[in-house]
XYZ file of C-alpha atoms in Angstrom:
456
model
C 0.000 0.000 0.000
C 1.458 3.341 -1.031
C 2.142 5.944 1.616
C 0.645 9.444 1.558
C 2.656 12.634 1.810
C 2.347 12.364 5.597
C 4.330 9.121 5.648
C 1.220 7.145 6.635
C -0.881 4.964 4.391
C -3.841 7.344 4.848
C -4.299 10.956 5.832
C -7.320 10.175 8.030
C -9.006 6.976 9.169
C -12.538 6.868 10.595
C -13.546 3.946 12.812
C -17.264 3.551 13.308
C -19.336 0.887 15.042
C -22.201 2.156 12.892
C -21.686 3.291 9.321
C -24.191 3.804 6.497
C -22.623 2.314 3.394
C -24.030 1.751 -0.104
C -25.723 -1.455 1.036
C -27.081 -0.317 4.380
C -25.817 -0.106 7.932
C -22.638 -1.871 8.944
C -19.477 -1.194 10.947
C -16.164 -0.327 9.427
C -13.000 1.664 8.997
C -12.745 4.266 6.259
C -9.359 5.392 4.947
C -9.007 8.847 3.363
C -6.209 9.851 1.034
C -5.934 13.156 -0.862
C -9.539 14.048 -0.161
C -10.996 10.793 -1.492
C -12.160 7.590 0.144
C -9.358 5.127 -0.554
C -10.458 2.166 1.583
C -13.558 0.819 3.322
C -12.549 -2.082 5.545
C -13.801 -3.993 8.615
C -13.733 -2.123 11.905
C -10.664 -3.977 13.175
C -8.626 -3.487 9.994
C -5.085 -2.236 10.623
C -5.219 1.031 8.695
C -2.369 3.412 9.433
C -3.082 7.150 9.320
C -1.762 10.498 10.436
C -5.133 11.096 12.141
C -7.665 8.595 13.473
C -11.262 9.599 14.220
C -12.969 7.159 16.588
C -16.740 7.549 16.626
C -18.555 7.222 19.935
C -20.967 4.333 20.494
C -23.982 6.624 19.958
C -22.678 8.084 16.661
C -23.186 6.956 13.067
C -20.920 7.791 10.137
C -22.944 9.021 7.164
C -21.995 10.263 3.706
C -22.364 14.025 3.517
C -25.833 15.042 2.379
C -26.500 16.440 -1.095
C -29.119 19.218 -1.314
C -29.973 20.013 -4.908
C -32.621 22.665 -4.199
C -31.267 25.738 -2.407
C -32.036 29.421 -3.048
C -28.885 31.259 -1.982
C -30.059 34.592 -3.508
C -26.504 35.851 -3.997
C -25.634 38.250 -5.626
C -28.395 40.823 -5.522
C -30.505 39.695 -2.572
C -27.769 38.788 -0.124
C -29.806 40.288 2.724
C -32.129 37.301 2.192
C -29.280 34.763 2.527
C -25.874 34.612 0.750
C -23.194 32.006 0.063
C -21.344 32.629 3.323
C -24.346 32.017 5.557
C -26.058 29.376 3.415
C -23.019 27.142 3.130
C -22.229 27.469 6.852
C -25.799 26.430 7.638
C -25.536 23.553 5.185
C -22.353 22.283 6.809
C -23.896 22.477 10.285
C -26.739 20.310 8.983
C -24.437 17.642 7.544
C -24.770 18.877 3.937
C -21.498 18.839 2.019
C -22.809 19.570 -1.477
C -25.574 21.878 -2.625
C -26.857 23.107 -5.973
C -28.010 26.713 -6.138
C -31.219 27.737 -7.885
C -31.087 30.317 -10.730
C -33.483 32.700 -8.929
C -33.815 34.846 -6.650
C -30.376 36.266 -7.288
C -29.934 39.432 -9.325
C -29.287 38.841 -12.119
C -30.908 35.418 -12.353
C -28.750 32.672 -13.856
C -30.304 32.767 -17.323
C -27.204 33.351 -19.447
C -23.499 32.556 -19.303
C -22.529 36.032 -18.096
C -24.869 35.775 -15.090
C -23.483 32.311 -14.297
C -19.933 33.670 -14.314
C -20.944 36.551 -12.030
C -22.547 34.095 -9.624
C -19.450 31.911 -9.620
C -17.230 34.917 -8.965
C -19.503 35.911 -6.080
C -19.562 32.431 -4.572
C -15.947 31.335 -5.022
C -14.377 33.011 -1.936
C -17.366 32.283 0.337
C -18.379 28.642 0.078
C -17.881 26.284 3.036
C -19.253 23.282 1.120
C -19.128 22.276 -2.534
C -21.579 24.204 -4.704
C -22.995 23.645 -8.186
C -25.499 25.705 -10.138
C -28.743 25.245 -12.038
C -29.442 27.403 -15.064
C -32.772 29.028 -15.768
C -35.122 28.437 -18.704
C -37.385 31.475 -18.971
C -39.529 33.227 -21.536
C -37.205 34.599 -24.192
C -33.902 32.912 -23.291
C -34.053 29.572 -25.112
C -31.169 30.740 -27.286
C -28.984 30.919 -24.158
C -29.529 27.338 -22.996
C -26.829 25.642 -25.055
C -24.081 27.998 -23.837
C -25.254 27.609 -20.243
C -25.187 23.822 -20.679
C -21.683 23.963 -22.109
C -20.669 26.192 -19.173
C -21.419 23.369 -16.752
C -24.819 23.964 -15.162
C -26.437 20.802 -13.805
C -29.681 21.392 -15.708
C -32.369 24.002 -16.170
C -35.204 25.223 -13.999
C -38.469 26.574 -15.292
C -41.787 27.758 -13.911
C -45.180 27.208 -15.515
C -46.656 30.213 -13.684
C -45.349 33.475 -12.218
C -42.236 32.668 -10.208
C -42.738 35.373 -7.601
C -40.057 37.591 -9.151
C -40.560 39.428 -12.444
C -37.036 38.834 -13.709
C -37.658 35.060 -13.951
C -40.743 34.764 -16.220
C -42.461 31.418 -16.828
C -42.511 29.266 -19.933
C -45.752 28.826 -21.818
C -46.725 25.382 -23.156
C -45.223 25.961 -26.628
C -41.956 27.290 -25.149
C -41.741 24.364 -22.737
C -42.161 21.965 -25.661
C -39.427 23.775 -27.612
C -37.109 23.871 -24.599
C -37.540 20.149 -23.929
C -36.782 19.325 -27.567
C -33.584 21.369 -27.275
C -32.526 19.802 -23.973
C -33.257 16.288 -25.227
C -30.655 16.793 -27.965
C -28.041 17.501 -25.285
C -29.338 14.991 -22.702
C -29.833 17.935 -20.338
C -32.464 17.867 -17.605
C -35.354 20.269 -17.037
C -36.442 20.708 -13.424
C -39.956 22.074 -13.169
C -41.961 24.082 -10.666
C -45.173 22.338 -11.669
C -48.258 24.405 -10.877
C -50.645 25.335 -13.667
C -51.094 29.089 -14.136
C -54.670 28.832 -15.407
C -55.757 26.708 -12.449
C -54.167 29.152 -10.015
C -55.738 32.135 -11.801
C -59.223 30.650 -11.360
C -58.700 29.609 -7.727
C -59.817 31.822 -4.815
C -57.456 34.687 -4.005
C -55.426 34.310 -0.822
C -55.782 37.057 1.749
C -55.768 37.502 5.499
C -54.527 35.326 8.336
C -56.476 32.143 7.545
C -54.201 29.381 6.253
C -57.187 27.556 4.807
C -57.770 30.453 2.444
C -54.181 30.309 1.248
C -54.425 26.539 0.780
C -57.508 27.012 -1.404
C -55.591 29.490 -3.545
C -52.991 26.820 -4.496
C -55.177 23.720 -5.062
C -53.609 20.329 -5.577
C -55.356 20.239 -8.949
C -52.979 22.948 -10.138
C -50.058 20.621 -9.433
C -51.779 17.616 -10.953
C -52.599 19.357 -14.240
C -49.099 20.783 -14.577
C -47.409 17.464 -13.832
C -49.618 15.746 -16.400
C -48.557 18.346 -18.972
C -44.866 17.849 -18.161
C -45.219 14.071 -18.412
C -46.802 14.224 -21.851
C -44.199 16.658 -23.192
C -41.397 14.500 -21.765
C -42.991 11.457 -23.371
C -43.179 13.250 -26.733
C -39.700 14.784 -26.707
C -37.733 12.114 -24.845
C -36.304 14.776 -22.522
C -35.318 14.136 -18.919
C -37.580 15.991 -16.476
C -37.595 16.386 -12.714
C -40.598 17.500 -10.674
C -39.621 19.906 -7.918
C -41.059 20.001 -4.366
C -44.006 17.645 -4.879
C -46.775 18.421 -2.399
C -49.834 16.802 -4.030
C -50.034 13.085 -3.352
C -52.717 12.867 -6.064
C -49.961 13.005 -8.684
C -48.162 9.872 -7.487
C -50.125 7.300 -9.560
C -49.592 9.134 -12.849
C -45.897 9.613 -12.074
C -45.542 5.887 -11.406
C -47.452 5.092 -14.594
C -45.309 7.443 -16.679
C -42.124 5.931 -15.310
C -43.387 2.427 -16.102
C -43.974 3.642 -19.670
C -40.351 4.730 -19.936
C -40.807 8.467 -19.436
C -37.577 9.896 -17.999
C -39.029 11.495 -14.887
C -37.720 11.904 -11.350
C -39.402 13.556 -8.378
C -38.426 15.238 -5.132
C -40.292 16.317 -2.044
C -39.173 18.397 0.934
C -38.863 18.019 4.708
C -41.695 20.490 5.372
C -44.184 18.445 3.350
C -43.135 15.356 5.319
C -43.199 17.125 8.697
C -46.081 19.600 8.895
C -49.798 19.461 8.146
C -52.200 22.221 7.196
C -54.368 21.426 10.210
C -51.628 22.539 12.619
C -50.674 25.826 10.943
C -51.908 28.741 13.075
C -53.652 31.863 11.844
C -51.028 34.328 10.657
C -48.288 31.656 10.654
C -46.674 32.948 7.490
C -43.376 31.233 8.321
C -45.159 28.110 6.996
C -46.099 29.691 3.663
C -44.546 28.030 0.630
C -45.621 27.222 -2.916
C -46.911 24.642 -3.490
C -48.344 24.626 0.021
C -48.156 22.298 2.982
C -51.311 20.177 2.745
C -53.477 17.971 4.944
C -52.356 15.165 7.275
C -53.703 12.445 4.974
C -51.773 13.941 2.069
C -48.589 13.911 4.165
C -48.944 10.202 4.886
C -49.462 9.447 1.199
C -46.280 11.377 0.391
C -44.465 9.212 2.906
C -45.853 6.121 1.194
C -44.740 7.446 -2.188
C -41.256 7.996 -0.791
C -41.024 4.536 0.757
C -42.387 2.945 -2.438
C -39.744 4.712 -4.541
C -42.107 6.872 -6.589
C -40.558 9.941 -4.959
C -36.814 9.754 -5.515
C -35.330 12.144 -2.997
C -35.810 14.731 -0.254
C -34.208 18.175 -0.563
C -34.771 21.402 1.320
C -36.127 23.986 -1.135
C -34.527 26.437 1.290
C -36.156 29.699 0.173
C -35.350 32.357 2.777
C -36.177 36.030 3.023
C -35.968 38.845 5.540
C -38.437 38.802 8.455
C -40.174 41.868 7.029
C -41.119 39.992 3.851
C -42.906 37.327 5.896
C -45.296 40.084 7.018
C -45.533 39.013 10.635
C -46.991 42.463 11.287
C -50.222 41.512 9.511
C -49.982 37.732 9.203
C -51.447 38.091 5.715
C -50.828 34.952 3.657
C -51.766 36.815 0.507
C -48.796 39.189 0.599
C -46.155 37.325 2.627
C -43.165 35.843 0.773
C -43.588 32.121 0.154
C -40.652 29.997 1.198
C -39.479 27.771 4.054
C -36.078 28.248 5.710
C -34.754 24.854 6.783
C -31.336 24.251 5.234
C -29.617 23.389 8.519
C -32.488 21.249 9.817
C -33.418 18.867 7.019
C -31.646 15.728 8.244
C -33.034 15.984 11.764
C -36.520 16.908 10.511
C -36.766 13.932 8.167
C -35.199 11.522 10.659
C -37.657 12.666 13.346
C -40.585 11.749 11.118
C -39.011 8.634 9.611
C -38.257 6.909 12.897
C -41.843 7.207 14.175
C -42.955 5.494 10.961
C -40.506 2.648 11.425
C -38.116 3.723 8.685
C -34.366 3.330 9.127
C -31.498 5.770 8.999
C -30.110 4.039 5.914
C -33.294 4.934 4.042
C -33.037 8.576 5.103
C -29.445 8.698 3.859
C -30.535 7.166 0.570
C -33.239 9.830 0.120
C -31.033 12.756 1.159
C -27.587 11.801 -0.117
C -27.304 9.039 -2.701
C -30.483 9.749 -4.673
C -30.156 13.548 -5.033
C -26.555 13.021 -6.137
C -27.773 10.469 -8.679
C -30.552 12.723 -9.967
C -28.084 15.574 -10.470
C -25.559 13.307 -12.177
C -22.889 13.458 -9.469
C -20.661 10.388 -9.562
C -18.380 11.039 -6.563
C -20.928 12.294 -4.044
C -23.542 10.645 -1.869
C -21.892 7.427 -0.673
C -19.165 6.053 1.565
C -17.447 4.143 -1.212
C -13.944 3.889 -2.601
C -13.281 6.639 -5.128
C -15.913 8.996 -3.746
C -15.065 12.358 -2.227
C -14.445 12.017 1.497
C -17.528 14.038 2.429
C -18.743 12.690 5.763
C -21.109 13.478 8.591
C -21.069 12.204 12.175
C -24.666 11.954 13.368
C -26.069 11.111 16.801
C -29.545 9.737 15.932
C -30.743 9.301 19.525
C -29.734 12.771 20.659
C -32.334 15.545 20.450
C -32.749 19.313 20.542
C -35.359 22.039 20.355
C -34.968 24.369 17.383
C -34.001 27.933 18.266
C -33.880 30.109 15.153
C -31.481 32.431 16.934
C -28.860 29.670 16.926
C -29.143 28.704 13.265
C -26.507 29.738 10.730
C -29.141 31.021 8.284
C -28.875 34.767 7.756
C -32.381 35.514 9.075
C -33.995 34.021 12.210
C -37.148 32.743 10.495
C -38.240 29.109 10.282
C -41.449 27.144 10.900
C -39.336 24.685 12.904
C -38.708 27.223 15.687
C -39.601 25.677 19.045
C -40.041 22.204 17.529
C -38.228 19.237 19.144
C -36.186 17.239 16.644
C -34.304 13.958 16.911
C -30.743 13.586 15.722
C -27.775 15.932 16.076
C -24.935 16.524 13.620
C -21.720 16.436 15.663
C -19.210 16.826 12.859
C -18.941 17.360 9.118
C -15.951 16.663 6.860
C -15.446 17.962 3.329
C -12.952 15.919 1.274
C -11.382 14.692 4.507
C -11.127 18.117 6.155
C -13.260 18.793 9.211
C -15.493 21.821 8.680
C -17.942 21.437 11.605
C -17.070 20.478 15.161
C -14.780 21.517 18.011
C -11.358 22.911 17.125
C -12.202 23.359 13.463
C -9.594 25.327 11.543
C -10.690 28.895 10.853
C -8.428 29.430 7.860
C -11.385 30.200 5.618
C -13.926 28.433 3.429
C -12.786 25.194 1.776
C -15.690 24.509 -0.577
C -15.272 24.190 -4.326
C -17.446 25.213 -7.226
C -18.703 22.264 -9.242
C -19.474 21.848 -12.913
C -21.756 19.175 -14.266
C -19.652 16.083 -14.847
C -16.784 16.872 -12.492
C -18.465 15.916 -9.198
C-alpha cells in the first residue's frame, strides 16, 4: 500500500461501530487519502493514518448530504441569505454539497454572463461544494446551449409566475421547444409544476387564515401541470424532474409514466413530510410556501410514495427572506413571501418523522444523499465508497434538541421549525477529509469548491 505525503498509508481513518454504506448499515473503517475515500474495511482493519477519528458508540458515520434545491439569492438579494451564511448552515446540517437555484439572485442565472458573475460571487465564500442550475425562462431559449456547455447541472423553469418578475415562466409551446432542445443535449429540465390557469381561477389568498391560502394553491394545479410535463417528456424524450411535490394525487400518474419509460424523477421536501395544514396557526406565514403544505392524509401518502420509490429524494427547497417579507406584522398569507427556511435542519426533521414510521437511517441517507446526487448526475458524491469524495457526517440519531432560530446559521432568524423538538444531532462534518464542523475546526477560511456538471 502506497504511503501518503504524511508518511502514513492514509491521511485520516474513521472507525465507526455504525456506518451507512451503499448497502445499508454496517461497521467499518474508512481510509481517506488526498480528499478521497481510498479504503472501506472492517472495523478492526489495521489502517495506518496520520489522524484517526474514533466515533462514539452513539454516533453513526454518514456520507455528507447532497441538497440540490437551495435558493442562496446571492448576488443581488444577499440580505435574504448569501453564500457565506447558506453554506455554513448547510455544513452544520451535515450537507457537504448543494446546488443553487437560478433565482432569486440578481441577475438570475439565465445566461453565461450571469453564471460567471454568480461563480465569482460564490468562489471566496463557500464552506461546502456548490454547483449551479441554469434558468429556462420566456425569451432565453437561445442561451440554454451555452449555459449547458458552461457546466450547469440542468435548467429550472416555472409554468406560472415565479414570484419575481425577472424570472418569467414558460408557456406550453416554449416548454415543448425547450424540452426538444434539452433532449438533444441529454440535459435535464427541473420544473416548478403548478398550472397558471388553475391558479388564476382559484380563490385569491388574503388575510390570516391558512385555509384560504391553501384554497388558492389547489392540488389540482399541481396535478394538471405534472400531467402536462409528463406528456411533453414522453413526446420529446427529454429528462424531467418534478420539484417540491406536495400533491399526493400526482403519485399514480408519475408511477405510470415511469413504467412507460418516461424519464421522470421527483423530489419532495422536509416540510411536506413534517407539517400538516391542520396545525398551521392563523397568521403563521413562516409556513407559507408554494406549493403549500397540505393535509395530514396527504402527508402520509407522500411518505408512502417515498417509501415505495415513486418519490426519488428529499431536498430542502430552502427559500429564505428577511423577516419583514414574511409580514408578521399583519400575518397576511396573501402578501407574505412564500418559502421555508430549513437548510440546517433537514436531516433531523426527516429523521424525526421517519423513525416514528418505522423507517431506518439508511433509508433517510438514501433519500437525502445518494439519490439527489444520482438525480443531479454526481458520480463522486452521496456514498461512503472507494473513489468517492471524502464528504462525511457524524450523526447522533438518539440525541435531540429544540430548534431555536437564533442559533441557526441562516442569515435571518425565520423558520417554521422554531420551538419544535427534533431527533438527531450533527456532531461533525468533513469535506474531502477536512473537518469543517465540530470543536477545534480550523478557521483558515472556506474550503468549498465550485462544481461543474460532470466533475463531481
